[in-house]
mmCIF file of C-alpha atoms in Angstrom:
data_model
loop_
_atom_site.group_PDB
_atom_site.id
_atom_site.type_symbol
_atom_site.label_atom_id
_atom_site.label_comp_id
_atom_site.label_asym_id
_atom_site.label_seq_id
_atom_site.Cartn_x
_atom_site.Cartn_y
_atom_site.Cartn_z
ATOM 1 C CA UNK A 1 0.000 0.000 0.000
ATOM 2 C CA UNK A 2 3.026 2.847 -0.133
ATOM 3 C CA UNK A 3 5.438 3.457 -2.940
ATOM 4 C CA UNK A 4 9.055 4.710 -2.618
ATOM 5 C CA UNK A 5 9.004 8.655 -2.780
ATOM 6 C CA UNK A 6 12.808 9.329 -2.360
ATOM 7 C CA UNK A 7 15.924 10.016 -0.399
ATOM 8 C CA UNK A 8 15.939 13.416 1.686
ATOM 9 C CA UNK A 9 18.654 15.656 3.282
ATOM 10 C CA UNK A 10 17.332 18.528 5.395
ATOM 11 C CA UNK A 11 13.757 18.430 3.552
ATOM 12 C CA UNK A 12 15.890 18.135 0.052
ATOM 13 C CA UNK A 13 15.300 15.192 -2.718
ATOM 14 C CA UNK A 14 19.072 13.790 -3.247
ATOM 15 C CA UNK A 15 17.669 10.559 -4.635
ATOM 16 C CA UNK A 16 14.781 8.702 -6.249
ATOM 17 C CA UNK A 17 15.878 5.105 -6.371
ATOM 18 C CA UNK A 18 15.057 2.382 -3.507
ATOM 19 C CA UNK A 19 19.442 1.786 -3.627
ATOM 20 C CA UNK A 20 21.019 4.823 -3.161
ATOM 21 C CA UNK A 21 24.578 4.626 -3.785
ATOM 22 C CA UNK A 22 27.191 7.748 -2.635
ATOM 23 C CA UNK A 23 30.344 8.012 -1.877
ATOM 24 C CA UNK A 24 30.867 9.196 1.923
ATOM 25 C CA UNK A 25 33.051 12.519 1.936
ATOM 26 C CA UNK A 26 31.393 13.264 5.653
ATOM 27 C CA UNK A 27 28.422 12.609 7.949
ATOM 28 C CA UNK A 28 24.887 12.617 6.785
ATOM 29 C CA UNK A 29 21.409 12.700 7.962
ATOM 30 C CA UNK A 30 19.530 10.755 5.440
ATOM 31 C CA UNK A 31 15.720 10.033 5.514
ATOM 32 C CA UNK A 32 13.651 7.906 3.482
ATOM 33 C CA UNK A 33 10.091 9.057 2.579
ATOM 34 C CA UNK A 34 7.342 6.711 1.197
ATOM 35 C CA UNK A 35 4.151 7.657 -0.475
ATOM 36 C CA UNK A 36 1.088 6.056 0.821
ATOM 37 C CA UNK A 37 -1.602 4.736 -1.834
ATOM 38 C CA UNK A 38 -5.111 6.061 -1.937
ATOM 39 C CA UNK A 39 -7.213 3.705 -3.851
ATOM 40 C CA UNK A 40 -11.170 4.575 -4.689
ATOM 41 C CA UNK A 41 -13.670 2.519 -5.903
ATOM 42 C CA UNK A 42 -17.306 3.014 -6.977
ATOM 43 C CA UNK A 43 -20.635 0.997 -6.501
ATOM 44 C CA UNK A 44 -23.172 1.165 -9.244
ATOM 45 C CA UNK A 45 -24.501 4.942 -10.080
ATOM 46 C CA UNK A 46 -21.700 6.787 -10.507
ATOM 47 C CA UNK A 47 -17.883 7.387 -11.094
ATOM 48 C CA UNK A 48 -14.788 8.489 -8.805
ATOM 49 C CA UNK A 49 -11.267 10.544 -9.428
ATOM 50 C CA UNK A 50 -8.782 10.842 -7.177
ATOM 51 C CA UNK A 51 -6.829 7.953 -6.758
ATOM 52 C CA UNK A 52 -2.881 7.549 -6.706
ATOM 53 C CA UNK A 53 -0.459 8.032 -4.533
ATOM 54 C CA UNK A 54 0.089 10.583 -2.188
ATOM 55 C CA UNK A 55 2.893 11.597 0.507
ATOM 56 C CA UNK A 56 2.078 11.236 3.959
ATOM 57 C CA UNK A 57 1.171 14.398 5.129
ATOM 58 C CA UNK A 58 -0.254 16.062 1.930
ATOM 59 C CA UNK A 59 -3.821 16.706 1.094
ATOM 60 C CA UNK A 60 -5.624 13.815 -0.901
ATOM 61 C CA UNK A 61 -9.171 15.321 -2.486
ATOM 62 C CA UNK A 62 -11.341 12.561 -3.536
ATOM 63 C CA UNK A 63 -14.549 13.249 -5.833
ATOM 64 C CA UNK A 64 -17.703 11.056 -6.546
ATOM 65 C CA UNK A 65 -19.546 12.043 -9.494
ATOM 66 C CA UNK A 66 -23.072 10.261 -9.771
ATOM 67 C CA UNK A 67 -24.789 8.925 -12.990
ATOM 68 C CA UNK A 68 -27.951 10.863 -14.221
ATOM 69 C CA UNK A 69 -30.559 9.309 -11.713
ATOM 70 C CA UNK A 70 -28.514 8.839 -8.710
ATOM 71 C CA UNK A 71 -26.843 10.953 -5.514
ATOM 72 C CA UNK A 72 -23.816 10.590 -3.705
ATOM 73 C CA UNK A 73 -24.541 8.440 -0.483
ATOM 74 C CA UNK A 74 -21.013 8.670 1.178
ATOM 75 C CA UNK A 75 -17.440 7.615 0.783
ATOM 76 C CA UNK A 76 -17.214 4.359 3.228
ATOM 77 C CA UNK A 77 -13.798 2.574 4.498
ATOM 78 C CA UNK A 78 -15.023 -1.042 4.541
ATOM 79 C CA UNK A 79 -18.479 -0.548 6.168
ATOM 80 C CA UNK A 80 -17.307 2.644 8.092
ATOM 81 C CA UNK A 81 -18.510 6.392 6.840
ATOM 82 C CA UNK A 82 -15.825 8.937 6.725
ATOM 83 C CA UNK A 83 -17.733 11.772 4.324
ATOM 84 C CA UNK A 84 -20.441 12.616 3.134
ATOM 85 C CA UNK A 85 -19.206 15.315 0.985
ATOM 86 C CA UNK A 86 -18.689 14.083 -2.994
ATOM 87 C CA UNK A 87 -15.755 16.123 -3.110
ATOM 88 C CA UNK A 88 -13.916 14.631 0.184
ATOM 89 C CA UNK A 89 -10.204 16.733 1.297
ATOM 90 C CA UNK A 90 -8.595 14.696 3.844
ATOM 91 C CA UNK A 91 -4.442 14.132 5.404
ATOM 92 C CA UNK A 92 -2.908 11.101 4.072
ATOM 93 C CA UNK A 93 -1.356 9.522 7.117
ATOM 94 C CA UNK A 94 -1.425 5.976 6.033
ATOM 95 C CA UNK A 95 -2.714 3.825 2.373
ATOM 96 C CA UNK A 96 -6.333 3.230 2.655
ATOM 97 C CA UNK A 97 -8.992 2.194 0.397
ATOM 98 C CA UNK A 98 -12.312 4.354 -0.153
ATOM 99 C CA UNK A 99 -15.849 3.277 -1.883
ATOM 100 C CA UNK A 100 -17.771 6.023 -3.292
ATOM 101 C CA UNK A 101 -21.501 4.821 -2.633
ATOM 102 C CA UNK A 102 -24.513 5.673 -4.982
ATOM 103 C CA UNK A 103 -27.754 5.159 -4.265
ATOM 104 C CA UNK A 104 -30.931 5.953 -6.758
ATOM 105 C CA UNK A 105 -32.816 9.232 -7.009
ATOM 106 C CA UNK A 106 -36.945 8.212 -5.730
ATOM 107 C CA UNK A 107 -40.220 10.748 -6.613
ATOM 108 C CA UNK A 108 -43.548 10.492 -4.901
ATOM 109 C CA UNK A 109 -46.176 10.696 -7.484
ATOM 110 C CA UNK A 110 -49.765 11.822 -5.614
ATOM 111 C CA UNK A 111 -52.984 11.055 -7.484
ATOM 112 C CA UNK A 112 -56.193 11.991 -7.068
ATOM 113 C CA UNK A 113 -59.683 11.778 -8.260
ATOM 114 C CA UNK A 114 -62.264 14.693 -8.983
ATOM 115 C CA UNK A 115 -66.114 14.085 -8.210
ATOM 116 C CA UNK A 116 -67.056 11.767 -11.028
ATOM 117 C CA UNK A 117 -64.588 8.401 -11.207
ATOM 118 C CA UNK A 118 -61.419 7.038 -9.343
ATOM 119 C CA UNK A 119 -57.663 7.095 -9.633
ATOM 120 C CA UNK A 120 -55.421 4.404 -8.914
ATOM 121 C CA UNK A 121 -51.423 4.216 -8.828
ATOM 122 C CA UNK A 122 -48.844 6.435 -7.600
ATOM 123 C CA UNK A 123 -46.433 6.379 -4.826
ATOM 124 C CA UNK A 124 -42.815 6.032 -4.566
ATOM 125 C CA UNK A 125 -40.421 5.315 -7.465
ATOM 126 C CA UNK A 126 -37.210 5.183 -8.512
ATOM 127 C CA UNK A 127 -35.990 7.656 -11.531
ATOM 128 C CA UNK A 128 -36.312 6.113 -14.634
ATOM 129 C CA UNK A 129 -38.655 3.274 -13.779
ATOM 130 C CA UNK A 130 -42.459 3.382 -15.580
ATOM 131 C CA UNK A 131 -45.365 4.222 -13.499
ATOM 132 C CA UNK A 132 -49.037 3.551 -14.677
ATOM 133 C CA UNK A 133 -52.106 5.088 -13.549
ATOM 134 C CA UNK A 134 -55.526 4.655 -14.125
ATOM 135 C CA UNK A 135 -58.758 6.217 -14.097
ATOM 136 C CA UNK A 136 -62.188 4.663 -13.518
ATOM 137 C CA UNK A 137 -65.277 6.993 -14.386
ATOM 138 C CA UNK A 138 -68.755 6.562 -12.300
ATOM 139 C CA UNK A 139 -71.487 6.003 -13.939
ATOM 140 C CA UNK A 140 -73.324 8.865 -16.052
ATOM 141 C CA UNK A 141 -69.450 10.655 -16.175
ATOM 142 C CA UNK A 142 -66.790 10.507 -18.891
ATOM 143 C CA UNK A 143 -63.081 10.936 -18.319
ATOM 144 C CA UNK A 144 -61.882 14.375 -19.195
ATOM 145 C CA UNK A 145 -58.103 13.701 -18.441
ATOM 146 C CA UNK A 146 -54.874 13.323 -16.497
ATOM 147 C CA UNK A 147 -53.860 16.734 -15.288
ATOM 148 C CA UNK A 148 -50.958 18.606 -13.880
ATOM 149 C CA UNK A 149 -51.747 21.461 -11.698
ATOM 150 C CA UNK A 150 -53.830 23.014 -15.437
ATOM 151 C CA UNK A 151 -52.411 21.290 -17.498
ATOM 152 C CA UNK A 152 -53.682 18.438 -19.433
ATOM 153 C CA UNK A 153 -51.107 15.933 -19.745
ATOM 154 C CA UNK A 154 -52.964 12.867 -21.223
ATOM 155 C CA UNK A 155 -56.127 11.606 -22.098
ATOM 156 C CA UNK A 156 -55.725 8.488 -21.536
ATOM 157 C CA UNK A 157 -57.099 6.361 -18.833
ATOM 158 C CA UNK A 158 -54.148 4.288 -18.276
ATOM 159 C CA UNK A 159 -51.443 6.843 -18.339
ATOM 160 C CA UNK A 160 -47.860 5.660 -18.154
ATOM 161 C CA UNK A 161 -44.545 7.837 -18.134
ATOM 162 C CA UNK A 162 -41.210 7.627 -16.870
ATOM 163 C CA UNK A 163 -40.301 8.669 -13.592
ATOM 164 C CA UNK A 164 -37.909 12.291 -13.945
ATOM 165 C CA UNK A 165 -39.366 13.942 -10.646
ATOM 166 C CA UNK A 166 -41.683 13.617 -8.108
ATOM 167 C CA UNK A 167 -45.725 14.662 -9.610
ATOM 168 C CA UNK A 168 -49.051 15.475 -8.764
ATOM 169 C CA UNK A 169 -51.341 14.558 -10.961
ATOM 170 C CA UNK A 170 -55.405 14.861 -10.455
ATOM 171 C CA UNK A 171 -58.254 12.798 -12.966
ATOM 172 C CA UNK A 172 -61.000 14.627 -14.071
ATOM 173 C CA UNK A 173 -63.925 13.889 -15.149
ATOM 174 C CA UNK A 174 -67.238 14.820 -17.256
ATOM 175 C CA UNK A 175 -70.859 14.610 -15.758
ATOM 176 C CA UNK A 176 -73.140 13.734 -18.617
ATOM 177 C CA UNK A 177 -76.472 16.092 -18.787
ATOM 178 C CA UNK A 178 -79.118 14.484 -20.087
ATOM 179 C CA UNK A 179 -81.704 16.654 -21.434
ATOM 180 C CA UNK A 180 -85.409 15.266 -22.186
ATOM 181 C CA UNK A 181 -88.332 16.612 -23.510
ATOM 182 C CA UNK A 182 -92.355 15.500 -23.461
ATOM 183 C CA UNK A 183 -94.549 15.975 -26.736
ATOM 184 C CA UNK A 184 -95.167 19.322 -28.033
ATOM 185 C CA UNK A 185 -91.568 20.752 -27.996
ATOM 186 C CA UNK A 186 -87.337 20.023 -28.843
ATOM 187 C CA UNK A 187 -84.648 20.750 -26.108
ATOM 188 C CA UNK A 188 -81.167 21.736 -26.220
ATOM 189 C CA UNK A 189 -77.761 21.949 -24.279
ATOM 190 C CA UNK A 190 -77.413 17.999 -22.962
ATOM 191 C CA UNK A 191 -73.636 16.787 -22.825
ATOM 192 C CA UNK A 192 -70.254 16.037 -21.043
ATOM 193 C CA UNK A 193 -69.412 18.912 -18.850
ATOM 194 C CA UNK A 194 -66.762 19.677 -16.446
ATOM 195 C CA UNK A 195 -67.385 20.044 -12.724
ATOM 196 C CA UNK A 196 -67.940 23.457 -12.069
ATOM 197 C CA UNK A 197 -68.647 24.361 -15.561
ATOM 198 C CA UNK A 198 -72.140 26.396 -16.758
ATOM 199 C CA UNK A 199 -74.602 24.807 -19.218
#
């Protein structure tokens, strides 16, 4: 886990190889300095710089860069947090060997039914994974659509989409008018409307 960094006289390099050969013209101090080897390694979700080898005493950064979909969980030694911090500045004082952990982004998607059917699905889910919905109308409505705060974002009954970020998403539905009329006369204005809508 360390590497040879060199030969030093009062804080100066005088040589680089593991044999250092001289020829002895008086007394001499000499101390050898090693450099200690960081190693990092990644789980699934995400990639890691930083790794190499470092002189004891010197500032190692490491950084953990995760994959669309993910966030940084924490660099571990063996089962043992020591950051939290993606970008993690620490002393070398020894070799040691860190795992950059990933885990995957999750979304709550909230449904919810207007007066005229039911909406099942939603809930927790990872990013990039499908979720499917669907609507049920009551009897005497018709479905009007998936919406988004205003905004219509399918028609469909079953409405599936990949998970990007948590949602809310509401069903609404159409109350049918039915409009009759006895003999002597014709009527007008029976259809689908909205709630809250004037007919």
């Amino acid at each position: 886990g360390y590497s040879f960094e060199g030969w030093y006289e009062n804080d100066n390099l005088v040589g680089t190889n593991v044999e250092f050969n001289f020829n002895a013209t008086g007394s001499r101090t000499l101390i050898a300095k090693f450099k200690a080897t960081i190693t990092v390694n990644t789980s699934e979700g995400g990639t890691v710089t930083g790794g190499k080898d470092y002189s004891l005493g010197a500032n190692a950064t490491v950084t953990a860069i995760p994959n669309t979909g993910y966030q940084f969980d924490g660099w571990y030694e063996g089962s043992t947090l020591q950051s939290q911090t993606a970008s993690y500045t620490f002393v070398v004082t020894r070799q040691i060997s860190l795992t950059a952990k990933f885990k995957q982004i999750q979304y709550t998607i909230f449904t919810s039914a207007e007066t005229g059917g039911t909406a099942t699905g939603g809930g927790t889910i990872s990013h990039g994974t499908f979720m499917s919905l669907t609507a049920t109308p009551a009897s005497g409505y018709q479905f009007d659509g998936w919406y988004e705060g205003t905004i219509l974002v399918s028609t469909n009954l079953n409405y599936t989409f990949t998970a990007t970020a948590s949602r809310t998403l509401i069903a609404k539905f159409k109350a049918t008018i039915t409009v009759n009329t006895s003999e002597g006369g014709t009527v007008t204005g029976g259809g689908a409307f909205t709630n809250g809508q004037n007919t």
